[in-house]
CSV table of C-alpha atoms in Angstrom, one decimal:
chain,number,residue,atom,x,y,z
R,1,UNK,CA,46.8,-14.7,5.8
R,2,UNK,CA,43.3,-14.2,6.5
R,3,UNK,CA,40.6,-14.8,4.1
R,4,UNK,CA,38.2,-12.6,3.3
R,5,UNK,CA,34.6,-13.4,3.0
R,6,UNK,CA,33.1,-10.9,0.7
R,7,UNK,CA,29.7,-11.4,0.5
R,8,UNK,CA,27.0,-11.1,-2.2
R,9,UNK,CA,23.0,-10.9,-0.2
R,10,UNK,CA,20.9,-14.5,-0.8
R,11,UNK,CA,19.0,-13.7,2.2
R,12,UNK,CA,15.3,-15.2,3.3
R,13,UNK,CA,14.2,-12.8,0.5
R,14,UNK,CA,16.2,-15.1,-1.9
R,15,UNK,CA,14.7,-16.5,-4.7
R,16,UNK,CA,13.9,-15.9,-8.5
R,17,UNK,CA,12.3,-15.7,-11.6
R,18,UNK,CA,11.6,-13.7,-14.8
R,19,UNK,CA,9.2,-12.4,-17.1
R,20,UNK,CA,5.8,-14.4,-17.7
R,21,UNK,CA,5.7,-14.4,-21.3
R,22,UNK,CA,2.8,-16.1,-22.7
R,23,UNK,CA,2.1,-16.7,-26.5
R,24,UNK,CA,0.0,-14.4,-28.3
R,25,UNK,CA,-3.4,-15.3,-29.1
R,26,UNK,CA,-4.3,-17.4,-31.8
R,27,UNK,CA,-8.0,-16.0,-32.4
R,28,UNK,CA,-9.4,-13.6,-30.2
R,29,UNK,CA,-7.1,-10.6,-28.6
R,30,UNK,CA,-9.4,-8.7,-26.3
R,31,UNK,CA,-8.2,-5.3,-24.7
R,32,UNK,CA,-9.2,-3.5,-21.1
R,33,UNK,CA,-12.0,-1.2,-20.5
R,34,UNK,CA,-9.6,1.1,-19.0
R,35,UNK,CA,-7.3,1.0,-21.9
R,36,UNK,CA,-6.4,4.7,-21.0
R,37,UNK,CA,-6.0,4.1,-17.8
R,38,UNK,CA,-3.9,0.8,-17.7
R,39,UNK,CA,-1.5,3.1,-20.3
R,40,UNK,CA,-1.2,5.3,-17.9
R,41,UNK,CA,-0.2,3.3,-14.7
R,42,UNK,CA,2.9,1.5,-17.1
R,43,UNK,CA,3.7,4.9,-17.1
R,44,UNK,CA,4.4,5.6,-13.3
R,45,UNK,CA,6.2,2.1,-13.3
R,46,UNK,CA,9.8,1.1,-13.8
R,47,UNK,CA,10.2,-1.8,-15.5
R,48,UNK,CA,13.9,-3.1,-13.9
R,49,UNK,CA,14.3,-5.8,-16.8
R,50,UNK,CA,17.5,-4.3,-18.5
R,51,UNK,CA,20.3,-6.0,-18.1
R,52,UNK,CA,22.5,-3.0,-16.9
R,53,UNK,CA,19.4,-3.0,-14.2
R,54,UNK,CA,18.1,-5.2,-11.6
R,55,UNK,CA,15.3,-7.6,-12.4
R,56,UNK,CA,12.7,-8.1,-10.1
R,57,UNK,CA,11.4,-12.0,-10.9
R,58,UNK,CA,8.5,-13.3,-10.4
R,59,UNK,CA,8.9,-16.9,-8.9
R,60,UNK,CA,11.5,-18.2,-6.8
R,61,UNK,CA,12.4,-20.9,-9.8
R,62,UNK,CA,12.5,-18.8,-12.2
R,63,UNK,CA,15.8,-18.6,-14.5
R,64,UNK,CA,16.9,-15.2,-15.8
R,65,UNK,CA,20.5,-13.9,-18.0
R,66,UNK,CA,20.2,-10.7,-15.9
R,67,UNK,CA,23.4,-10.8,-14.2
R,68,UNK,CA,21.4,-8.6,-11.1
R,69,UNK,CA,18.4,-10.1,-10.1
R,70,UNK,CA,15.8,-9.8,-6.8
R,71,UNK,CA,12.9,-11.7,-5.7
R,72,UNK,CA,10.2,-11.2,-2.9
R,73,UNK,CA,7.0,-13.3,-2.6
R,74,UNK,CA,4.4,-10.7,-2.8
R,75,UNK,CA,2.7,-11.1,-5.9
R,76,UNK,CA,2.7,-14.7,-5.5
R,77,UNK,CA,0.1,-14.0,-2.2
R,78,UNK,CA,-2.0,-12.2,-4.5
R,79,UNK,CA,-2.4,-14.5,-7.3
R,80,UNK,CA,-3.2,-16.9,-4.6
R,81,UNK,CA,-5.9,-14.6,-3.4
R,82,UNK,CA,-6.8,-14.1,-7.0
R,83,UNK,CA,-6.5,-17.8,-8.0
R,84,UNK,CA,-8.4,-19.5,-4.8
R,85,UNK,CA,-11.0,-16.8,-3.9
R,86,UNK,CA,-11.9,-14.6,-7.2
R,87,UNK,CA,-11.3,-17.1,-10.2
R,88,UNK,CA,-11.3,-19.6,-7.9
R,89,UNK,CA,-9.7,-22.1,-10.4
R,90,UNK,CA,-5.8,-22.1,-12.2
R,91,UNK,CA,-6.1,-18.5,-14.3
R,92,UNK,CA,-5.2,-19.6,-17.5
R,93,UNK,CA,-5.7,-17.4,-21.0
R,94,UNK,CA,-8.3,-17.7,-23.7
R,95,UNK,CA,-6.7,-19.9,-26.4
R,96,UNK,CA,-3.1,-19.0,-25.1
R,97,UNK,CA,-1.0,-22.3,-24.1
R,98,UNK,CA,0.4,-21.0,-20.4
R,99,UNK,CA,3.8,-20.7,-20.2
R,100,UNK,CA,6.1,-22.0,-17.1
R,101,UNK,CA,6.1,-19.1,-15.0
R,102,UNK,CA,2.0,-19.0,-15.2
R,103,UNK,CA,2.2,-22.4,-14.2
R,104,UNK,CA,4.5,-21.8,-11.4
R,105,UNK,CA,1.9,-19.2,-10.2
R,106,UNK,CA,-0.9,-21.6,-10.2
R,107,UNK,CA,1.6,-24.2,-8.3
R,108,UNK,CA,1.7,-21.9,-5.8
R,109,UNK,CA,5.6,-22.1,-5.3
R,110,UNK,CA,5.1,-19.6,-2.3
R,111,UNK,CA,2.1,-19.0,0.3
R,112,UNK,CA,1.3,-17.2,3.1
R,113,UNK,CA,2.5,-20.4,5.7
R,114,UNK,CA,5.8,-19.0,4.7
R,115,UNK,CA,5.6,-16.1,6.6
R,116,UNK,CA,4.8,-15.0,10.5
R,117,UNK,CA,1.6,-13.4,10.4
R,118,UNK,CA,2.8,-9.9,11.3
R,119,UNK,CA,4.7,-10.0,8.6
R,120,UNK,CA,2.2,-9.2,5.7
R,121,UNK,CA,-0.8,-8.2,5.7
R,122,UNK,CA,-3.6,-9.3,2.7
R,123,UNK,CA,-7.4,-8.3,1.1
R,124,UNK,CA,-9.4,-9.5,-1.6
R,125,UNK,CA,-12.8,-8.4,-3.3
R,126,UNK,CA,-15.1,-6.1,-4.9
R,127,UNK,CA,-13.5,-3.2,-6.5
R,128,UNK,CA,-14.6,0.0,-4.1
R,129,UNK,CA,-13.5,3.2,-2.9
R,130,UNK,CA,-14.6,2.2,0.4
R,131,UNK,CA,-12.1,-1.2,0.4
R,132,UNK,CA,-9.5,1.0,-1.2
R,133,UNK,CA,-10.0,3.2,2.4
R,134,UNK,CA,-10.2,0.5,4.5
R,135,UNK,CA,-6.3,-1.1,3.2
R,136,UNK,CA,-4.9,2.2,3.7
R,137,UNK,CA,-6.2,2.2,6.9
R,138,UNK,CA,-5.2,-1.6,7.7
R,139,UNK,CA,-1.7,-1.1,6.8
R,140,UNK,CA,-1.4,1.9,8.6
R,141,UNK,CA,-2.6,0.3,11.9
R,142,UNK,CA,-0.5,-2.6,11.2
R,143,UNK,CA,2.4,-1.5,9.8
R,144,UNK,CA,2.7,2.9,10.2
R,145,UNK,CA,3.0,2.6,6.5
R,146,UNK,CA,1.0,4.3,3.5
R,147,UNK,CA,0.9,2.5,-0.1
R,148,UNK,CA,2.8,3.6,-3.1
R,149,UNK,CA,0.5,1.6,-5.4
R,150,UNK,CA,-3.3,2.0,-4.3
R,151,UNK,CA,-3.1,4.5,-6.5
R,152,UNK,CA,-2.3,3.2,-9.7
R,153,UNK,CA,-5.6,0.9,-10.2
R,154,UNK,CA,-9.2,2.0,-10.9
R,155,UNK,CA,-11.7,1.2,-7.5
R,156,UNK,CA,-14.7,2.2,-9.5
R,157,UNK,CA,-17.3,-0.2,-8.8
R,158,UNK,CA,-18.5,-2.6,-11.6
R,159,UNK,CA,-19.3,-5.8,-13.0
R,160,UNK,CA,-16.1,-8.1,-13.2
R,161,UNK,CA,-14.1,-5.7,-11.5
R,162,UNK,CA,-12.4,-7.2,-8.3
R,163,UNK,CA,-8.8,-6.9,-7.1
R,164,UNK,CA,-5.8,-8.9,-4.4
R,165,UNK,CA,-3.5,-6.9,-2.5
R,166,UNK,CA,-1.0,-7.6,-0.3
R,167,UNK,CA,2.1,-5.6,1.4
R,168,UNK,CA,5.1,-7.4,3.2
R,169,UNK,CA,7.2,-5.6,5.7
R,170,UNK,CA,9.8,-6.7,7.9
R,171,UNK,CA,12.7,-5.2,10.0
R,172,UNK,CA,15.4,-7.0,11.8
R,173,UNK,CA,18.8,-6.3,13.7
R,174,UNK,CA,21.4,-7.7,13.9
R,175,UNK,CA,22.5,-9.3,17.6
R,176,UNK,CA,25.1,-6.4,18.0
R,177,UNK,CA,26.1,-3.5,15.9
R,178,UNK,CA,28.9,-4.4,13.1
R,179,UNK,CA,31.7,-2.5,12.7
R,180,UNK,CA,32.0,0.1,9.6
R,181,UNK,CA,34.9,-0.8,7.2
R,182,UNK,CA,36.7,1.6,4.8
R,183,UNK,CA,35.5,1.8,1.3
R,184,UNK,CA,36.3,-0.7,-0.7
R,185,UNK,CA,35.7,-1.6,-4.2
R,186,UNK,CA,33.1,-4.3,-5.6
R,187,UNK,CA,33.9,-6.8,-8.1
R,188,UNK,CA,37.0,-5.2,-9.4
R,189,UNK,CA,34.9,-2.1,-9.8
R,190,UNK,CA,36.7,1.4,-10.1
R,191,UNK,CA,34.3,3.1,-8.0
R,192,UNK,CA,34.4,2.3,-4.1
R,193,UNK,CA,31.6,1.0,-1.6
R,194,UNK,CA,30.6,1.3,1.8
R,195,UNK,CA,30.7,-2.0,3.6
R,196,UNK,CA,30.7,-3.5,7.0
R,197,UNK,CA,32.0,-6.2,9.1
R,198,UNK,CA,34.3,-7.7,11.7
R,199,UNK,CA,37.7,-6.8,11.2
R,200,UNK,CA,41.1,-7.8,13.3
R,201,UNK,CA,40.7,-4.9,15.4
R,202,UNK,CA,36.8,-5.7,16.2
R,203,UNK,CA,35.7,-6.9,19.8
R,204,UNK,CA,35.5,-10.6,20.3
R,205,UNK,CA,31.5,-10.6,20.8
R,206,UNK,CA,31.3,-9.4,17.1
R,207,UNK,CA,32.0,-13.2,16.8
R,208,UNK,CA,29.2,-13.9,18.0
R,209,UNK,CA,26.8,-12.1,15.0
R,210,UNK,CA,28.2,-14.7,12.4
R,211,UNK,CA,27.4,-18.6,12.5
R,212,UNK,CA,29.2,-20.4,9.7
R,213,UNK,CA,27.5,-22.5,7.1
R,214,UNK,CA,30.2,-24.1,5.5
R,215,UNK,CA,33.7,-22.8,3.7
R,216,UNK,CA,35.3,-24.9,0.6
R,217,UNK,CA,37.5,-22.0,-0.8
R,218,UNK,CA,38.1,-18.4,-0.8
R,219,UNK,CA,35.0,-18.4,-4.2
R,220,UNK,CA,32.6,-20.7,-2.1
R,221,UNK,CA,31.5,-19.9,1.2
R,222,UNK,CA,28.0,-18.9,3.3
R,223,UNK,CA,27.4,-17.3,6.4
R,224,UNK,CA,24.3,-16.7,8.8
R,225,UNK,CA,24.0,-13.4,10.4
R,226,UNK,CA,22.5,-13.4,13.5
R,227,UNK,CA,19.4,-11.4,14.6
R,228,UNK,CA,17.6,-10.1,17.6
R,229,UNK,CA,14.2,-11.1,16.2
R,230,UNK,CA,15.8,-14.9,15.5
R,231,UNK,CA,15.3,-13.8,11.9
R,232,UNK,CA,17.2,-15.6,9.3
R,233,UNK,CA,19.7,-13.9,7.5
R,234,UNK,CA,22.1,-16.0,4.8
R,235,UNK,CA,24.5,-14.6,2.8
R,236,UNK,CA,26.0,-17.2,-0.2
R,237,UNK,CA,29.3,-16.5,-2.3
R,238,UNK,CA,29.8,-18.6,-5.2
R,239,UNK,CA,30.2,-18.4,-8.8
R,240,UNK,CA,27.0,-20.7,-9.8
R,241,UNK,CA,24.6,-18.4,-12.1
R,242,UNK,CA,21.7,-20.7,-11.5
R,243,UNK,CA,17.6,-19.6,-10.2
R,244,UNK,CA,17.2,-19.0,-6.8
R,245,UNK,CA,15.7,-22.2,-5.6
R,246,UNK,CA,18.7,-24.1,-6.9
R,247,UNK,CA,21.0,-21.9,-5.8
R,248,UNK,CA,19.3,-21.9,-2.0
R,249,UNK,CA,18.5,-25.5,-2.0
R,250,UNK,CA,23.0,-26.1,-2.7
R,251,UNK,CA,23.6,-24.0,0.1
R,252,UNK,CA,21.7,-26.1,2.6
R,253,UNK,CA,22.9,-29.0,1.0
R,254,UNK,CA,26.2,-27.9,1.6
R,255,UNK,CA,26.0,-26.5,5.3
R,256,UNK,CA,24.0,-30.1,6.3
R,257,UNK,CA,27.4,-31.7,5.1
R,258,UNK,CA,30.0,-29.4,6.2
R,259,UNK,CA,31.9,-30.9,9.7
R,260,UNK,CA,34.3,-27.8,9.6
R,261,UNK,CA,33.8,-25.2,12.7
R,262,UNK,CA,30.4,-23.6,13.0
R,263,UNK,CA,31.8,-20.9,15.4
R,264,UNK,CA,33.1,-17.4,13.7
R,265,UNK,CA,36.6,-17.2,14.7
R,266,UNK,CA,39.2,-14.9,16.4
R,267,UNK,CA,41.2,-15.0,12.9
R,268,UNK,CA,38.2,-15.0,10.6
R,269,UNK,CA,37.2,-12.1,8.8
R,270,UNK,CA,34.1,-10.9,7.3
R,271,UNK,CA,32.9,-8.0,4.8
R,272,UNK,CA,29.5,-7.2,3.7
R,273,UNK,CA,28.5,-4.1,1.2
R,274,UNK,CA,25.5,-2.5,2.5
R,275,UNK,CA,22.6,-2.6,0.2
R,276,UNK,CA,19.7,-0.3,-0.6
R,277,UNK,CA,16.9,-1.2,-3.3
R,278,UNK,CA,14.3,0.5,-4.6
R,279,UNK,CA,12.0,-1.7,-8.0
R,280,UNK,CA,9.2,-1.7,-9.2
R,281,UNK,CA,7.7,-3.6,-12.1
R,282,UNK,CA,4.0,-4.0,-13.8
R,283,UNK,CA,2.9,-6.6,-15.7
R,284,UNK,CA,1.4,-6.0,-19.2
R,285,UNK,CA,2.3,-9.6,-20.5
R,286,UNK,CA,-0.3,-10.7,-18.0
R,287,UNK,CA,-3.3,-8.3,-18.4
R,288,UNK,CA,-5.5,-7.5,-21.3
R,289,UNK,CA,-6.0,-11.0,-22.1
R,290,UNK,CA,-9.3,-13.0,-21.4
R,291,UNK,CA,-9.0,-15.1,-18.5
R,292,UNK,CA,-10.4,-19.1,-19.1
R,293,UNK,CA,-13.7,-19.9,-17.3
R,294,UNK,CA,-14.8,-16.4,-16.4
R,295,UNK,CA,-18.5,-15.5,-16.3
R,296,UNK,CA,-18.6,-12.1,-17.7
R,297,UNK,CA,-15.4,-12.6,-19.4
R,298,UNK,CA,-12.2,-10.8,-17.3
R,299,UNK,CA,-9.1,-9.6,-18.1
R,300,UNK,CA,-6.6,-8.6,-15.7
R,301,UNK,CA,-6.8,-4.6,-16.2
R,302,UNK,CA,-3.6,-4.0,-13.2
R,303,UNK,CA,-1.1,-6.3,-12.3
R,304,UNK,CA,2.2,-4.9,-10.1
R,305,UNK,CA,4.8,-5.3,-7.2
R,306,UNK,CA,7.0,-3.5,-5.5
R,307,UNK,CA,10.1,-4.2,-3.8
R,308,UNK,CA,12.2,-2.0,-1.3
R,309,UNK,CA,15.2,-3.6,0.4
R,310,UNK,CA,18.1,-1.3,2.6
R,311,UNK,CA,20.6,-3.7,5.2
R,312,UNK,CA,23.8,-1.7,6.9
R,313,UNK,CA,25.6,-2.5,10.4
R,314,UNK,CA,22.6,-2.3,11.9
R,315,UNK,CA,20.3,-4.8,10.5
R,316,UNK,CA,17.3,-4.5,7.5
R,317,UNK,CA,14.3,-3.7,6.4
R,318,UNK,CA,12.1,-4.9,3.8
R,319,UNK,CA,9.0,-3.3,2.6
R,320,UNK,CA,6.7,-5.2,-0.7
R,321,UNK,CA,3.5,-4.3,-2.4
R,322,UNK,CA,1.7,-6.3,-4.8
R,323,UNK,CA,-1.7,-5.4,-6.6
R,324,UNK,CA,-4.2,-7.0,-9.2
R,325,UNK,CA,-7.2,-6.0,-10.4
R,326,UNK,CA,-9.6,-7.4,-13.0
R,327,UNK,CA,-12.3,-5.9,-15.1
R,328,UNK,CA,-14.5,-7.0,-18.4
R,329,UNK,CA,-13.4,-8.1,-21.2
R,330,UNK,CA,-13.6,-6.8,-24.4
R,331,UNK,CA,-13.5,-7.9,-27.5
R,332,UNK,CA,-11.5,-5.5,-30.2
R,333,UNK,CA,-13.0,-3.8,-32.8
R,334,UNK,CA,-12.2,-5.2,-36.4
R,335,UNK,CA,-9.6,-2.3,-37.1
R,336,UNK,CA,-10.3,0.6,-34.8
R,337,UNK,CA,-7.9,2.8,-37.3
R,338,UNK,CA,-10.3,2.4,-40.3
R,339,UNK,CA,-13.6,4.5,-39.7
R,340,UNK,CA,-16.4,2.8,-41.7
R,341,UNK,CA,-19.3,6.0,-43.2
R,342,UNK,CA,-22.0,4.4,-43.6
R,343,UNK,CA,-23.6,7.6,-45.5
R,344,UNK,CA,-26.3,7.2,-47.8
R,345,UNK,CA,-25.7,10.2,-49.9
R,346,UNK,CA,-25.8,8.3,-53.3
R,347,UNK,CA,-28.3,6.2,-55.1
R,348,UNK,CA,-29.2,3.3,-52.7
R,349,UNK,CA,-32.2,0.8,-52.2
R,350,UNK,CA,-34.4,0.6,-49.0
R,351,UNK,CA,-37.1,-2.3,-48.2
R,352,UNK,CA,-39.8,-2.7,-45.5
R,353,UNK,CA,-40.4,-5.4,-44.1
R,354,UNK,CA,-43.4,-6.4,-41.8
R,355,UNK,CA,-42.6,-7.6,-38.2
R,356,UNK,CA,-42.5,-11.3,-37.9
R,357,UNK,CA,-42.4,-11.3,-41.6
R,358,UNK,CA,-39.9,-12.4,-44.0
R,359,UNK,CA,-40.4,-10.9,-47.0
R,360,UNK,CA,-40.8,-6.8,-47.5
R,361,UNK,CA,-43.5,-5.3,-47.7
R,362,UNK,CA,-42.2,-2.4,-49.9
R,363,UNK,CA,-39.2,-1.3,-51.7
R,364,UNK,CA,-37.6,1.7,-53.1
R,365,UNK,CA,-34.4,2.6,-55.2
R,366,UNK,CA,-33.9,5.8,-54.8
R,367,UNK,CA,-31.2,7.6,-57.1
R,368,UNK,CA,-33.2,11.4,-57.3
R,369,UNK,CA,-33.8,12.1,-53.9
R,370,UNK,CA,-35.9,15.4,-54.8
R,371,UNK,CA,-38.5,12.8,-56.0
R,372,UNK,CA,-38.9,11.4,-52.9
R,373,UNK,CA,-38.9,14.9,-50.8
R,374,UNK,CA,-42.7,16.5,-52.5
């Protein structure tokens, strides 16, 4: 009987992570100038932390109990821009201790080395309408493609305000076309799927799209599909529930060590389900909060990443935003819900005082204010 390989993606896009949670602060809590604003941009974005949802991490490392997870290294490239050429130190919090994740951002788990240069494209600075312009116009030179995010943050110019943006996008095809299966379902699932393959019916040089990583049992197995563009394309099958960089780093492990054919054969089978993703996620755990060793004091006012992700027969594409943005910190009012009146409408004192002096020069209580009004 023939096995079949039903796949689950852990592409070059895998790796993982979850929210940055650092610990509230122990003193000071500062909020944005653009409190409104920043409110307003959560708004438009769709948080994909649920667990019936997919969560979009934020380091390849990172550990997560959502059962559907996705990573891309986009906002990593901009907290590197942010990091190395704005703060230009580790961004750490006033008087907050930084959790892992914030210290797997400063590590700088991911970088731009790890990509071909026509594959993203990056800008740092000043906050202006006329950078804001000029990325739109960058992107669409270099990639045909408009942003979905630009939008969202405040280019006014001002003190403190800067921003890091970067997009990623990246298409691929497979060495030949795959054929189309029947609908099947996924995970014991009642509702059915589209998927696609190489069935027993499909030509020999169909064989030729699939190079075998290793096979243990019909639970563990990983395959490379093949590309025109010599792009890499894994695709893992196990039962493991471990981050991204583990999981990855087992697979090559087990490929180096595997001496069982490389070659896809005549009898071997493969399905894959074809994918399409759409995320987006903000981060209000990271802004609002006075960032260590900035002169004014900043806050990270905007802070969000996209992700878009389709693969069929055909090949993929992948398409990732990332944006943040910094303005000045400040510091909260005692209790902005308690109005103080300072209205002297009753019987009250008053005292002059000559400048440079510390001692008045006059005084008056005054309780019957129609004295004081001849």
């Amino acid at each position: 009987m023939k096995k079949v390989l039903l796949t689950i993606l852990s592409s070059c896009i895998l790796c993982g992570c979850s929210n940055v949670t650092p610990e509230e602060p122990k003193q000071k809590t500062i909020e944005p100038q653009k409190e409104v604003q920043q409110k307003e941009v959560q708004k438009q974005v769709k948080n994909e932390t649920d667990e019936n949802k997919i969560d979009l991490l934020t380091l390849f490392s990172s550990k997560t109990k959502s059962p559907d997870r996705a990573w891309v290294g986009t906002f990593q490239l901009v907290w590197n821009d942010m990091k190395n050429n704005i703060i230009k130190r580790d961004i750490k919090f006033v008087d907050i201790t930084p959790s892992e994740e914030l210290i797997g951002l400063n590590n700088e788990e991911f970088n731009s080395s790890m990509l071909n240069e026509s594959s993203y494209y990056t800008s740092y600075g000043a906050t202006s309408f006329e950078a804001k312009e000029k990325i739109k116009k960058d992107i669409k030179r270099k990639f045909n493609e408009t942003s979905d995010i630009l939008d969202m943050g405040d280019w006014t110019p001002g003190i403190g305000k800067y921003y890091a943006y970067a997009m990623l996008k990246k298409k691929f095809e497979f060495l030949k076309e795959f054929d189309e299966l029947e609908e099947m379902p996924f995970n014991n699932s009642q509702e059915k799927f589209d998927f696609f393959g190489v069935k027993p019916s499909s030509n020999d040089d169909l064989d030729d799209n699939v190079r075998v990583l290793f096979y243990e049992n019909e639970n563990e197995y990983a395959v490379q599909l093949l590309t025109k563009n010599d792009d890499i394309v894994y695709l893992y099958r196990t039962n493991d529930d471990k981050s991204f960089e583990t999981l990855y780093k087992t697979m090559i492990k087990k490929s180096n060590n595997y001496t069982g054919a490389r070659k896809f054969q005549e009898i071997d089978t493969l399905m894959v389900p074809e994918l399409k993703v759409d995320l987006m996620r903000d981060y209000p755990e990271l802004c609002g909060k006075e960032i260590e060793g900035t002169n004014p004091p900043m806050i990270f006012s905007t802070a969000i990443e996209t992700l878009k992700f389709e693969m069929d027969r055909k090949g993929g594409k992948i398409k990732s935003e990332a944006l943040i943005m910094t303005d000045m910190a400040m510091v909260a009012a005692p209790d902005l819900n308690k109005p103080r009146h300072f209205n002297f409408d009753k019987t009250f004192n008053l005292f002059l005082i000559d400048a440079g002096k510390e001692n008045p020069y006059a005084a008056f209580r005054i309780e019957n204010l129609k004295k004081f009004q001849e």
